[in-house]
Coordinates of C-alpha atoms in Angstrom, one line a residue:
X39 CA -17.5 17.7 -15.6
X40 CA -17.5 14.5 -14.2
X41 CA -20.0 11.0 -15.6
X42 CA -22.2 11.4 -13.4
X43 CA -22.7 15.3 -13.5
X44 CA -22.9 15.2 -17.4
X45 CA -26.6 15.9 -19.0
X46 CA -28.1 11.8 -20.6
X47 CA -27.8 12.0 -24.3
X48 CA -31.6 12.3 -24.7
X49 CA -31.7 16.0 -22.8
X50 CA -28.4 17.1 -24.7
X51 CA -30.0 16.4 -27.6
X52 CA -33.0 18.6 -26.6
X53 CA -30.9 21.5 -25.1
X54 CA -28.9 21.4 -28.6
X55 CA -32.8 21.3 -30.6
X56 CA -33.8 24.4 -27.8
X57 CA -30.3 26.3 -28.8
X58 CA -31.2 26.3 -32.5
X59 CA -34.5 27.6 -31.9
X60 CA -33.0 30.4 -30.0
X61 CA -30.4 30.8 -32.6
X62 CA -33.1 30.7 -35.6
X63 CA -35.2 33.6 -33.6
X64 CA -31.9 35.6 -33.6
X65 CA -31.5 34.9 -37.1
X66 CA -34.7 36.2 -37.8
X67 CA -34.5 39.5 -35.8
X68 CA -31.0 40.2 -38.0
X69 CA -32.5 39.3 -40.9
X70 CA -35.5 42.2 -40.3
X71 CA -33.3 44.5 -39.0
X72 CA -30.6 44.2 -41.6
X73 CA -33.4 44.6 -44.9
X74 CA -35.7 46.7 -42.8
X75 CA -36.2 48.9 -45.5
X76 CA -36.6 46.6 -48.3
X77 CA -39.3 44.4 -46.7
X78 CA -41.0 47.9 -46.0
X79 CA -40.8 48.7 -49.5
X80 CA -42.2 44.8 -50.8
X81 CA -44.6 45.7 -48.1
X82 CA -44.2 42.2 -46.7
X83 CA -47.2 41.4 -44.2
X84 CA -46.5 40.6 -41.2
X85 CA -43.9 43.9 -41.2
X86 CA -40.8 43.6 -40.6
X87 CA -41.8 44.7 -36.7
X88 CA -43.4 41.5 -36.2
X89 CA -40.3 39.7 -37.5
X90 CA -37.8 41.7 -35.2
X91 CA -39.9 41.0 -32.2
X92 CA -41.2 37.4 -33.3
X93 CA -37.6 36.5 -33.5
X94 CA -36.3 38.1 -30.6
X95 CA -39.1 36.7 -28.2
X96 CA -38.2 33.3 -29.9
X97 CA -34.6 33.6 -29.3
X98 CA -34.6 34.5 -25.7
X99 CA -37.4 31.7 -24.6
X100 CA -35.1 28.6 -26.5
X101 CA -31.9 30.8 -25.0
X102 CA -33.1 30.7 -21.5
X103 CA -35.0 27.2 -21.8
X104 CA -31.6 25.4 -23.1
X105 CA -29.8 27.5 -20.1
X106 CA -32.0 26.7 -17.8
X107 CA -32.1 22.9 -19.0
X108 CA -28.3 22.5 -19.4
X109 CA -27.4 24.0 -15.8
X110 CA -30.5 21.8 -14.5
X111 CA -32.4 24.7 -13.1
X112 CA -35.8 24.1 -11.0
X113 CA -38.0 23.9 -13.7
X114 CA -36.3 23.8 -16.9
X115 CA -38.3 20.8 -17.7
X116 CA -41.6 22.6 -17.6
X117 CA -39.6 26.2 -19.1
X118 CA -38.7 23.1 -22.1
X119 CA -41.8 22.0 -22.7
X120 CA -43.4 25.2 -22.6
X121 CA -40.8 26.8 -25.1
X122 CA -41.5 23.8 -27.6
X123 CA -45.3 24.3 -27.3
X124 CA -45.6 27.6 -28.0
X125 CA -42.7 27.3 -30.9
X126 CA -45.1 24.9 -32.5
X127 CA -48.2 26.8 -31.7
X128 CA -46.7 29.9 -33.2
X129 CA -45.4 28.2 -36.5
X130 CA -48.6 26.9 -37.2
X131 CA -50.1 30.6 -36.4
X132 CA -48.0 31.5 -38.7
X133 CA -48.4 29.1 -41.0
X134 CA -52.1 29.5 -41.1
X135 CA -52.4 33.4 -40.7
X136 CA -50.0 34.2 -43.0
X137 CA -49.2 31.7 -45.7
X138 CA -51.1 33.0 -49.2
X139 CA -50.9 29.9 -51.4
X140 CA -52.5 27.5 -48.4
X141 CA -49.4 26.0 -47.4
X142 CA -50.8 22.8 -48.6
X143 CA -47.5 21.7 -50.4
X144 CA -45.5 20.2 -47.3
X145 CA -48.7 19.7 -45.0
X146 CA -48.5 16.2 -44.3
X147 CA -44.3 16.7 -43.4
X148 CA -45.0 20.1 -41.0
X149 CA -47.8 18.1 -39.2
X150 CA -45.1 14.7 -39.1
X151 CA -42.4 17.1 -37.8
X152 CA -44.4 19.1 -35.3
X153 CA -45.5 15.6 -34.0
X154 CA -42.2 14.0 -33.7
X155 CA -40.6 17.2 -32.6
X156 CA -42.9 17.5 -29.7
X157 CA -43.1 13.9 -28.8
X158 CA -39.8 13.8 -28.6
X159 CA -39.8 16.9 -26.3
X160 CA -42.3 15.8 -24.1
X161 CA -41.0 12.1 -24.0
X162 CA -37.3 12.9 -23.2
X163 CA -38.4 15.3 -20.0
X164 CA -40.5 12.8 -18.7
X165 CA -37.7 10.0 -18.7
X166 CA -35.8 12.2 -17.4
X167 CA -38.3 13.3 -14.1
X168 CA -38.9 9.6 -14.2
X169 CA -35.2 8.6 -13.8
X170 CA -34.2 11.0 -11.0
X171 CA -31.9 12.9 -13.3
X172 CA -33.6 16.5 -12.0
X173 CA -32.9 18.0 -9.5
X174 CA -36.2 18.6 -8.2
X175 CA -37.8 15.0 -8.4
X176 CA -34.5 14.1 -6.5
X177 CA -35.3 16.2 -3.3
X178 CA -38.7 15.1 -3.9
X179 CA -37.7 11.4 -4.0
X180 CA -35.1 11.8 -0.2
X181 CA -38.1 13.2 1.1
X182 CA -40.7 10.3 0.2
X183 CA -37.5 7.9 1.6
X184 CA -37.3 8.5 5.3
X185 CA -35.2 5.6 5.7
X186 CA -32.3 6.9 3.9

């Protein structure tokens, strides 16, 4: 891959974040198929269901979204951004629906990470759009330039 084809720092960065999301919701979906029976038998709530298919819709949005991002597919800014938002919304779902002790212990960090982690997200694709780098605001920009 030549310079000039190669993905800025700032969006490798991001498809590497989006890849260990993917890889942490196929984690999970082992994990609750491999003690299926014992988190039946602790009678865990949310079952062990919910953790197979929590995991595997988690792991297949950050697989297609770093895909999508790394091969500089139409969209894979917005597919980005939408994976990252509804990661976060669905940790603190979690978070909140089923946490028993009130989660209170590492509030102020999970609300300082969501932040960053999001910003960062959000930031990153924007500079990116901004800069020309994707492919759609580049045949947007030739067609604004009829000079060219």
């Amino acid at each position: 891959m030549s310079a000039a084809a190669r993905l800025p720092r700032r969006i490798q960065l991001l498809v590497l974040a989006l890849a260990a999301l993917a890889l942490t919701g196929w984690f999970r979906l082992w994990q609750a198929l491999a003690f299926w029976t014992d988190l039946t038998d602790i009678a865990l709530r949310p079952g062990p269901d919910y953790l197979a298919v929590s995991g595997a819709a988690l792991g297949m949005l950050g697989a297609l979204a770093a895909w999508r991002l790394a091969r500089r597919r139409p969209y894979s800014a917005n597919l980005a951004r939408l994976t990252a938002l509804v990661a976060a919304l669905w940790y603190w779902a979690e978070r909140l629906l089923f946490t028993r002790n009130g989660g209170a212990a590492n509030l102020p960090f999970s609300i300082a990470i969501t932040a960053i982690a999001l910003g960062y997200t959000f930031a990153a694709l924007a500079w990116w759009q901004r800069r020309g780098f994707h492919p759609n605001l580049r045949i947007e920009n030739e067609r604004q330039r009829p000079g060219s």
